Short mmCIF file of C-alpha atoms in Angstrom, two decimals:
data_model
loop_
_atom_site.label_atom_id
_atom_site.label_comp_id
_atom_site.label_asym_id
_atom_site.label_seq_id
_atom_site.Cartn_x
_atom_site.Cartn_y
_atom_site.Cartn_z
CA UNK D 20 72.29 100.42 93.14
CA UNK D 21 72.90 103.87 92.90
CA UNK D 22 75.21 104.84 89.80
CA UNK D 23 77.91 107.66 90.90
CA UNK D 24 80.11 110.05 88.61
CA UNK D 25 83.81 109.46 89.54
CA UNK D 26 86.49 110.84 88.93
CA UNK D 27 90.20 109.02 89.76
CA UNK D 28 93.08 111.34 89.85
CA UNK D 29 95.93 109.18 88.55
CA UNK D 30 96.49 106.07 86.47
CA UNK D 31 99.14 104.20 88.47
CA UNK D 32 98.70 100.74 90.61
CA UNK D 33 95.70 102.45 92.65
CA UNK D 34 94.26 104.99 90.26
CA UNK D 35 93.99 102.33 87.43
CA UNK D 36 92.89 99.64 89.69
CA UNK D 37 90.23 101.36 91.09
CA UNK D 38 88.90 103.22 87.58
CA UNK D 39 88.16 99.46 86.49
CA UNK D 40 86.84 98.37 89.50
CA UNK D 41 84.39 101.15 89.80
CA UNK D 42 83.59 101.49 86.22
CA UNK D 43 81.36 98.16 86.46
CA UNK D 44 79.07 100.00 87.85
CA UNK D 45 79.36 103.84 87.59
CA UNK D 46 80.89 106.51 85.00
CA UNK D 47 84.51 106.77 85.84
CA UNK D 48 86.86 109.70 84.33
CA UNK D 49 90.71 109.03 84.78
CA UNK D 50 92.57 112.05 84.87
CA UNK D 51 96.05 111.82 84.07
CA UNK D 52 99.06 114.53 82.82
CA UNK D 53 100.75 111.88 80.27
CA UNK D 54 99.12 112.00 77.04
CA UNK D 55 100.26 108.98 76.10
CA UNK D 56 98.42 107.13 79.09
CA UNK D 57 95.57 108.31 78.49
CA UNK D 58 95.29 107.47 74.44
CA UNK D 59 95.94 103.98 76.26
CA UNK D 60 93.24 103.95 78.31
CA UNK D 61 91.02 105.35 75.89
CA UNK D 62 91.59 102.56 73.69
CA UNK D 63 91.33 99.87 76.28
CA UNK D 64 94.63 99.20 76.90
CA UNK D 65 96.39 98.99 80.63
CA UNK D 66 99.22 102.04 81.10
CA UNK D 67 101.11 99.31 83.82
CA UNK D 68 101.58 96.03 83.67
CA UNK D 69 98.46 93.93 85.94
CA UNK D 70 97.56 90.58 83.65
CA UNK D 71 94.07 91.00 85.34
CA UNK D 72 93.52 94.49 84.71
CA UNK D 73 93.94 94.03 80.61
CA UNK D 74 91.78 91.15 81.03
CA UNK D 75 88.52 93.47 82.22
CA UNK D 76 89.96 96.13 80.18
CA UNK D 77 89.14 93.81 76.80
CA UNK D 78 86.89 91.48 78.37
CA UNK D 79 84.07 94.03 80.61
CA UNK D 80 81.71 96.45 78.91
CA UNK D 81 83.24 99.88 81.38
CA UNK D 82 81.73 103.23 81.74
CA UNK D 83 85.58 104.42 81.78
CA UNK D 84 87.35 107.49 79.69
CA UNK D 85 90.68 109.12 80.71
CA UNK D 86 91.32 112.99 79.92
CA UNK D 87 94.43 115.46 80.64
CA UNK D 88 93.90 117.50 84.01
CA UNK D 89 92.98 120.71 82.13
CA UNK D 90 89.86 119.22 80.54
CA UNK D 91 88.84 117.90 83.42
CA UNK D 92 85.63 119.80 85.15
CA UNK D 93 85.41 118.96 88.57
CA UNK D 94 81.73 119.76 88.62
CA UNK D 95 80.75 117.03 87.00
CA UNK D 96 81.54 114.58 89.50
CA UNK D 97 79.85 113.23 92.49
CA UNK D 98 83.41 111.94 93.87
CA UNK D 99 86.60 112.31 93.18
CA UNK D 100 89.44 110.07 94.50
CA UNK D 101 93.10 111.39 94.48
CA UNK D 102 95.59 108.65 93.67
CA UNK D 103 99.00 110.78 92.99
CA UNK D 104 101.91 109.71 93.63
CA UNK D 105 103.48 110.72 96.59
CA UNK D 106 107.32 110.11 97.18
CA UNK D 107 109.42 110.21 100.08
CA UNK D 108 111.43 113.35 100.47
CA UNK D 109 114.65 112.82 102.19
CA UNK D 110 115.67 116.79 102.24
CA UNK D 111 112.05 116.96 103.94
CA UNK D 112 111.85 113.81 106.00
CA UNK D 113 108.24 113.20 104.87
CA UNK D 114 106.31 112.57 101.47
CA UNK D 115 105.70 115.10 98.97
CA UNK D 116 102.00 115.78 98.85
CA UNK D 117 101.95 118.70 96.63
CA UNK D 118 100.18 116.98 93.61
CA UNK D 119 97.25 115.77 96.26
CA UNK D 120 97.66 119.99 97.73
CA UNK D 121 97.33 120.99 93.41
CA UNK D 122 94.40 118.34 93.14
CA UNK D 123 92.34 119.62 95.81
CA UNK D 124 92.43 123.04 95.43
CA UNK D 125 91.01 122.23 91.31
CA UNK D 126 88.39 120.43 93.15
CA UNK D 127 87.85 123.11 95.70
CA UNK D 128 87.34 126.20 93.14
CA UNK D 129 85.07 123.77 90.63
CA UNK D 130 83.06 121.70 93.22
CA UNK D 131 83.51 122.02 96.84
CA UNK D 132 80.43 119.44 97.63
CA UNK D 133 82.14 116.61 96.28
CA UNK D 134 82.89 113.69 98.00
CA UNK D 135 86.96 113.98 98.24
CA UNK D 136 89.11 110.05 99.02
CA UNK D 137 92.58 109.98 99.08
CA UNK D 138 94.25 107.31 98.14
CA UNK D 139 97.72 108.42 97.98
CA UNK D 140 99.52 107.45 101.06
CA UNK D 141 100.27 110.49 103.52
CA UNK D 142 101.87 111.30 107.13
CA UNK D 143 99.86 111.30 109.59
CA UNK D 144 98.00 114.00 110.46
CA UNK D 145 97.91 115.14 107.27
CA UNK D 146 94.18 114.74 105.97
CA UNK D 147 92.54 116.77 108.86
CA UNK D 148 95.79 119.84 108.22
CA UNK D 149 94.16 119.52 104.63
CA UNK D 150 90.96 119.68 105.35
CA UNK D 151 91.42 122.98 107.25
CA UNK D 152 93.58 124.23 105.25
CA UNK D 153 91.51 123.78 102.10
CA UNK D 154 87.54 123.89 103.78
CA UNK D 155 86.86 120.93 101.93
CA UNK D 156 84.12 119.38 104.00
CA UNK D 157 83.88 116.02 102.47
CA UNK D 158 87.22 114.46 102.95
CA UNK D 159 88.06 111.18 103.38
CA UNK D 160 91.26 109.03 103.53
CA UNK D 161 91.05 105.82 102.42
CA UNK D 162 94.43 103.17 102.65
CA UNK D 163 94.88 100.83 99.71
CA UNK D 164 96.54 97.67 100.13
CA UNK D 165 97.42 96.20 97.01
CA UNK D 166 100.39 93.83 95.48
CA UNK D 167 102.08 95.45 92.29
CA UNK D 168 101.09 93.60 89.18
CA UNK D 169 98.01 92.20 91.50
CA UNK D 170 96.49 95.40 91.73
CA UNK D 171 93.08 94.95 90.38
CA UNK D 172 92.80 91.50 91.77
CA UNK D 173 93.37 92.86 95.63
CA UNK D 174 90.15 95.31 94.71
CA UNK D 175 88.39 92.74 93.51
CA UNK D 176 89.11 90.59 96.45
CA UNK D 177 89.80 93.09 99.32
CA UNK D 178 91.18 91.97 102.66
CA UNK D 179 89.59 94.71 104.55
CA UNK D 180 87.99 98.39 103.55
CA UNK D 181 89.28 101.02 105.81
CA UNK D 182 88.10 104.37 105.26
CA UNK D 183 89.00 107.16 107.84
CA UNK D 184 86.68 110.90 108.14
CA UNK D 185 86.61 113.40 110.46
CA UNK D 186 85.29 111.91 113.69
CA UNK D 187 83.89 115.25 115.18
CA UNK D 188 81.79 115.51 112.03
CA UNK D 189 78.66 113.22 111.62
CA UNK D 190 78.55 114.20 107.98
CA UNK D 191 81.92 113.01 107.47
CA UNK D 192 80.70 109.56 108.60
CA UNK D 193 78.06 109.36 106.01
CA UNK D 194 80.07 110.11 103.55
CA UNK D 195 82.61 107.35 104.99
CA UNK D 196 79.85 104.54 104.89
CA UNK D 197 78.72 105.99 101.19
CA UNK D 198 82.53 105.07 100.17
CA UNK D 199 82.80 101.92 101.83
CA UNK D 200 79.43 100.77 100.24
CA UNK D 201 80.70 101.51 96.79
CA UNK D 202 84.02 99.62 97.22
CA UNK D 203 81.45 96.98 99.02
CA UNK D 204 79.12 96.92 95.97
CA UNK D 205 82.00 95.96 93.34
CA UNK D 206 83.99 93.46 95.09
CA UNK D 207 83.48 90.03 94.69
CA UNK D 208 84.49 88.77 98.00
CA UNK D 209 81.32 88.47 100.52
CA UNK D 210 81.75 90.01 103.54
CA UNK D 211 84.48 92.33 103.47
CA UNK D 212 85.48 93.40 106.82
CA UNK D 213 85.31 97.27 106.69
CA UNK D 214 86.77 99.34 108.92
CA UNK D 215 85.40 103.11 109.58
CA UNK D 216 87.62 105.61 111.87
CA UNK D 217 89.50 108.57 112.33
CA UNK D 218 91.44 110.14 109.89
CA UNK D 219 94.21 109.78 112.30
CA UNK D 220 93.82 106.00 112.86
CA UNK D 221 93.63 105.42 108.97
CA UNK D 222 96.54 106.85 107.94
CA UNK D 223 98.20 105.05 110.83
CA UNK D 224 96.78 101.59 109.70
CA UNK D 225 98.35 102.09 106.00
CA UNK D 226 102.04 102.81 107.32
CA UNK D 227 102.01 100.11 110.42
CA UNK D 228 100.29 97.30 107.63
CA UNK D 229 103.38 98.48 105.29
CA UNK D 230 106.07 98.27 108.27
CA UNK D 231 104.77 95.18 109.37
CA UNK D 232 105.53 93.44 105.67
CA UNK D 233 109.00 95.40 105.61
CA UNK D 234 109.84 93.66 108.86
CA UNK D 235 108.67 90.20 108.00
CA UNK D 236 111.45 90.93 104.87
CA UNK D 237 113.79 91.54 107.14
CA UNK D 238 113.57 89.09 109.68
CA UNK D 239 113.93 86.50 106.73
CA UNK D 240 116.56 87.85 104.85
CA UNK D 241 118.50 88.17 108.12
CA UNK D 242 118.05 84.78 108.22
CA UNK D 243 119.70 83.88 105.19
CA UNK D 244 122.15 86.46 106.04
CA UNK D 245 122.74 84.43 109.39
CA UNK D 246 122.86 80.88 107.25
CA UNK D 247 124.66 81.85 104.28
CA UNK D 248 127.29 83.53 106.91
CA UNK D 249 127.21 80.20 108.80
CA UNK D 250 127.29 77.80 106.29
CA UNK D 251 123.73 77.06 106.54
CA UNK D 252 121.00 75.52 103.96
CA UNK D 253 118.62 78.42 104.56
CA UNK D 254 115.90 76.50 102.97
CA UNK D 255 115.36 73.83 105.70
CA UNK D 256 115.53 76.25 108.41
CA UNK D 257 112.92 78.60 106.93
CA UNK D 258 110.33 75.70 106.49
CA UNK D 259 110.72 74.31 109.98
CA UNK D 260 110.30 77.83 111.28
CA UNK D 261 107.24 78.26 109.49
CA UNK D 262 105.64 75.50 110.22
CA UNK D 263 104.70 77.46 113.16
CA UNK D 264 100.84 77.86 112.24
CA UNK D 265 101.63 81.16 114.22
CA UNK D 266 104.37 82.24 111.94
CA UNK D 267 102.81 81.16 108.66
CA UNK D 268 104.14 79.67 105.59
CA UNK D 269 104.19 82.96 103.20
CA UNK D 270 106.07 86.40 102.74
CA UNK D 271 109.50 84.29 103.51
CA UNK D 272 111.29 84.41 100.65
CA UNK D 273 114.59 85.57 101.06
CA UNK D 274 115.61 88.72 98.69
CA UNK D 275 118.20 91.22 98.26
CA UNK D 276 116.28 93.60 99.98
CA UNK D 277 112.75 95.16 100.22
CA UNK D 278 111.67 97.85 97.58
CA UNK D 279 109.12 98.93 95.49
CA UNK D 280 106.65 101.91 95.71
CA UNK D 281 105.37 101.28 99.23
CA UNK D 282 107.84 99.85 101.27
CA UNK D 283 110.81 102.19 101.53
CA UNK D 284 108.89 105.07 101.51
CA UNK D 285 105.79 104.37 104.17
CA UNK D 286 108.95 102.60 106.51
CA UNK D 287 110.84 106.09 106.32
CA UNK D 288 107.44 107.93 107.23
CA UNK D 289 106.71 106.00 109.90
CA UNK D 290 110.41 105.89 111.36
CA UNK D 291 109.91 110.48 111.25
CA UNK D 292 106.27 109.81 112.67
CA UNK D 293 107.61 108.61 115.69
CA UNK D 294 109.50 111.86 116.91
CA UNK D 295 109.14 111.96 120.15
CA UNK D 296 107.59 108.74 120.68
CA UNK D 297 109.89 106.09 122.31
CA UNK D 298 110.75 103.13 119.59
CA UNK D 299 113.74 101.21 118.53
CA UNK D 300 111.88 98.53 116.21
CA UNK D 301 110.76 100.76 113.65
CA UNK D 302 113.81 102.05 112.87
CA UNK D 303 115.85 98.69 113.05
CA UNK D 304 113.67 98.06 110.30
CA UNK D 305 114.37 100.47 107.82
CA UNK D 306 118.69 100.21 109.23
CA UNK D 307 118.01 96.43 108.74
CA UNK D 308 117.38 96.42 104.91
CA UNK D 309 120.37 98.68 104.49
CA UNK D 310 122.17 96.28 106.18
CA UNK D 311 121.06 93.22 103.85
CA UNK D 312 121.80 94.84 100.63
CA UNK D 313 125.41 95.32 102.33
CA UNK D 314 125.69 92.01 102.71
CA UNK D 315 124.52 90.75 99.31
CA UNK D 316 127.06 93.10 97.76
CA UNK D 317 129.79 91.67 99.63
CA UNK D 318 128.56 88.41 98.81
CA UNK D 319 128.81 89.11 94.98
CA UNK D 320 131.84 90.78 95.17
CA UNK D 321 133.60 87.60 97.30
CA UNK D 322 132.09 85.38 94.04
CA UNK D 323 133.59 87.39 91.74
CA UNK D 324 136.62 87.25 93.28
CA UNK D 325 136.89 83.62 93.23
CA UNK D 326 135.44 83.19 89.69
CA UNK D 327 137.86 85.66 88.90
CA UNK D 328 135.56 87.45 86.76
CA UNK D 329 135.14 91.85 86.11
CA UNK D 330 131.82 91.38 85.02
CA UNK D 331 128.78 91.36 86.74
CA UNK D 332 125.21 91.09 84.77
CA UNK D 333 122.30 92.07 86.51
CA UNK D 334 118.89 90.11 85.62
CA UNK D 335 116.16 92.44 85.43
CA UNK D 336 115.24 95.27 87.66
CA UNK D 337 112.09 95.34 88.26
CA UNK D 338 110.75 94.54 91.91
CA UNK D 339 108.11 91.81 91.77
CA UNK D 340 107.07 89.05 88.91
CA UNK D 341 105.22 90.48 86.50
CA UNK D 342 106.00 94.28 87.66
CA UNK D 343 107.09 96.82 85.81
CA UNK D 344 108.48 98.98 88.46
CA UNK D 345 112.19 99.54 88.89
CA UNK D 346 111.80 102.36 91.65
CA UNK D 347 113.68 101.95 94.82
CA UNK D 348 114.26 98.04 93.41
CA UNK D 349 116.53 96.50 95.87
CA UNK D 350 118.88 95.04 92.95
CA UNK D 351 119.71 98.58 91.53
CA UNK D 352 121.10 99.76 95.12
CA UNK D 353 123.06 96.33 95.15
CA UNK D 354 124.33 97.47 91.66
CA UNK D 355 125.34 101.27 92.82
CA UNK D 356 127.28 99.33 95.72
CA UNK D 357 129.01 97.34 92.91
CA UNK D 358 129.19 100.43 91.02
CA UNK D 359 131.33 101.84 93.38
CA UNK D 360 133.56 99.60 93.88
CA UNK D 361 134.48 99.93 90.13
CA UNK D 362 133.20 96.71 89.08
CA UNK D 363 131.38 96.69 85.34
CA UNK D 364 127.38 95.91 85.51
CA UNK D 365 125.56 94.85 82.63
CA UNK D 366 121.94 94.98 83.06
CA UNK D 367 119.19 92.77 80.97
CA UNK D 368 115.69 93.96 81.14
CA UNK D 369 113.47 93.83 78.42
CA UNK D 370 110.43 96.00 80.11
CA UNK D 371 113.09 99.02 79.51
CA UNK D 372 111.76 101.84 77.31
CA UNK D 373 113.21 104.51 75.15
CA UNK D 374 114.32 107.32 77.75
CA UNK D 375 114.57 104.31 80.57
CA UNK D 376 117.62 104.24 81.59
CA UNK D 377 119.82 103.96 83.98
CA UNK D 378 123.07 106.26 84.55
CA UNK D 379 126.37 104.95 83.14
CA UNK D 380 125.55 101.27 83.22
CA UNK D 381 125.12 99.11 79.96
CA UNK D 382 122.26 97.58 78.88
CA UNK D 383 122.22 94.70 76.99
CA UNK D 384 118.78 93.99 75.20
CA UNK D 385 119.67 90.25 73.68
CA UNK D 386 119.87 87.49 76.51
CA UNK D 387 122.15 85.30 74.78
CA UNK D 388 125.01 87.62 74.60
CA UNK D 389 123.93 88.91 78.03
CA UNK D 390 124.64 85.17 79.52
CA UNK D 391 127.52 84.89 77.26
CA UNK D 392 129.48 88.04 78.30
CA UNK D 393 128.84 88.33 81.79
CA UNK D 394 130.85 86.28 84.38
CA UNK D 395 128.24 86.22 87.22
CA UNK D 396 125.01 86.94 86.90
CA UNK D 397 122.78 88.34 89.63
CA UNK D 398 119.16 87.89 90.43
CA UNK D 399 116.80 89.12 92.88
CA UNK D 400 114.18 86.39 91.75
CA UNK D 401 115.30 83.80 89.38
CA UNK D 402 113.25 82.34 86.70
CA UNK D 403 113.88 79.01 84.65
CA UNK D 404 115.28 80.99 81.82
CA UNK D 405 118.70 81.63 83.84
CA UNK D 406 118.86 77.82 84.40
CA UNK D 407 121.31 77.43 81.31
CA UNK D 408 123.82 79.90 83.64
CA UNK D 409 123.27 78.07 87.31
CA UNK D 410 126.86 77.64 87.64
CA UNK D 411 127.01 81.58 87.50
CA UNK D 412 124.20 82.67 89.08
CA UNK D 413 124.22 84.55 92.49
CA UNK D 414 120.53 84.36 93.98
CA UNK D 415 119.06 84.46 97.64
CA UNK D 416 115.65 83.74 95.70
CA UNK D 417 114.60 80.12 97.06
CA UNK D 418 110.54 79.73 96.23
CA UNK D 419 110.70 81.41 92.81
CA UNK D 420 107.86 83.76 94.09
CA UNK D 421 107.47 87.30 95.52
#
């Protein structure tokens, strides 16, 4: 096996991820702009919270070192893949993609024959306008598909490898299968199914895979919005709907709303992707999750009412079990809807930092006075630790799981 110098532009989710996952077998550089994260990763420690990824951090002898983007030489790598982040502008009506534009022009001036992946997700259309723009003539765009806090785990054990290139350019195919191998090579599933297209076609596969899981979220939260409305156990219905072998016993967990890093975001892209294309489904999805976090905070608000409470305490803020990720979290746009309706949030989340926080609202580090002082208390995914406070808690959470 052939041993490659990489170079991973970003230690988030994907860049950190796929730094370990490569590193088993080739010289991996992580290039990130917070000095902090890289001391981390220098010293073997995980910058974001993935139980599996400090495991192989401590546990696997790693070709991996992390440096700040201005000691960074470009020439010395074989391929570089660009995981930046890449946020949804609302003013713009697309993502902003100018770290990946800042990225590739380095890469351009220092080594314009290396093998460029992005990994960032981008609109589509966007790798082939970059490739022109740039000349660049190894691009590739490559869709991850990864769980938050599960991140090295879904490399590890991939679903599929999809890896799109510039279909009018048989060079850019080679380069596609050279990728694919490498992912191939360190995975410990057999027999990945991998998937080589278009540029086009890949970066429509990431947002319609991403749309597809905000619309499962929907159509199960709308139909605890439906029981809980009705007077309905939501719990009985959901099983005997599922027990459709069609349908499928997972991703049914009723929430507050989707969130995250992916889901609002790739949702919104796809919804402005579709100008000019006839569709109604797409955007019922995004309008749908703005509908259930409505709900929820007219839910909380009718509890409170009857409890005849003024405070309401928040339980954590991050999005999934074992996340540390609080952006776009469904339970902080419940809380600005509470927020506005001048009732008093307290918030308890012990993965806060020094410089975390979060506006006006008060955040109460010890749990015990956080039960004690708040007269419902509101969680997007319960855990047995809020059993003391049953009687005051205000959950859609059913299955105790993501």
């Amino acid at each position: 096996m052939e041993r490659y110098r990489i170079a991973v532009v970003g230690a988030g989710y994907v860049g950190m991820s796929l730094a370990v996952l490569l590193a088993q077998t080739n010289d991996v550089t992580v290039v990130e702009k917070f000095q902090e994260r890289v001391d981390m990763i220098n010293c073997r420690k995980s910058p974001i919270r993935d139980e599996y990824l400090e495991r192989y951090l401590e546990d696997k002898k790693l070709s991996l070192r992390a440096v700040l983007p201005q000691m960074m030489d470009y020439a010395a790598a074989d391929i570089v893949i660009i995981a930046t982040p890449t946020n949804f502008d609302p003013n713009t009506g697309g993502f902003d993609t100018q770290s990946i534009e800042v990225t590739a022009a380095q890469i351009n001036q220092q080594n314009a024959d290396a093998v460029v992946v992005i990994k960032s997700t981008i609109p589509i259309g966007y790798t082939q306008k970059l490739k022109e723009e740039t000349g660049l003539k190894n691009i590739l765009f490559s869709p991850e598909f990864l769980r938050e806090s599960r991140a090295l785990y879904d490399e590890l054990y991939p679903s599929r490898i999809v890896v799109g290139y510039d279909s009018s350019d048989p060079d850019s195919k080679d380069c596609a299968k050279l990728f694919a191998s490498i992912l191939e090579d360190n995975a410990l599933t057999e027999k990945v199914p991998v998937f080589l297209m278009g540029y086009t076609e890949a970066e429509t596969v990431k947002l319609f895979s991403n749309t597809y899981l905000a619309m499962r979220v929907d159509f199960f939260n709308e139909l605890d919005t439906f029981a809980q409305a009705k007077g309905l156990r939501t719990q009985p219905v959901i099983e005997a709907v599922c027990a459709d072998p069609r349908i499928g016993d997972f991703y049914n967990n009723p929430s507050f709303g989707y969130g995250g890093y992916c889901l609002p975001k790739d949702t919104k892209q796809l919804e402005q992707s579709f100008s000019g294309v006839p569709q109604t489904l797409v955007s019922a999805v995004v309008s749908s999750n703005e509908t259930r976090l409505e709900f929820v905070a007219r839910q909380i608000l009718l509890q409170l009412k009857e409890t005849g409470g003024r405070t309401v305490g928040a339980y954590r803020l991050i999005m999934k079990t074992g996340s540390d990720n609080f952006r776009d979290s469904a339970i902080l746009r419940v809380i600005e809807k509470l927020c506005a309706e001048g009732i008093r949030v307290c918030v308890y989340e012990p993965t806060l930092t020094d410089g975390q926080m979060t506006g006006d609202l008060r955040i109460e580090e010890d749990f015990d006075a956080f039960c004690e002082n708040c007269d419902l208390i509101i969680a997007n995914r319960s855990e047995p630790e809020l059993e003391r406070v049953k009687d005051r808690i205000y959950t859609c959470d059913l299955y105790s799981r993501d």
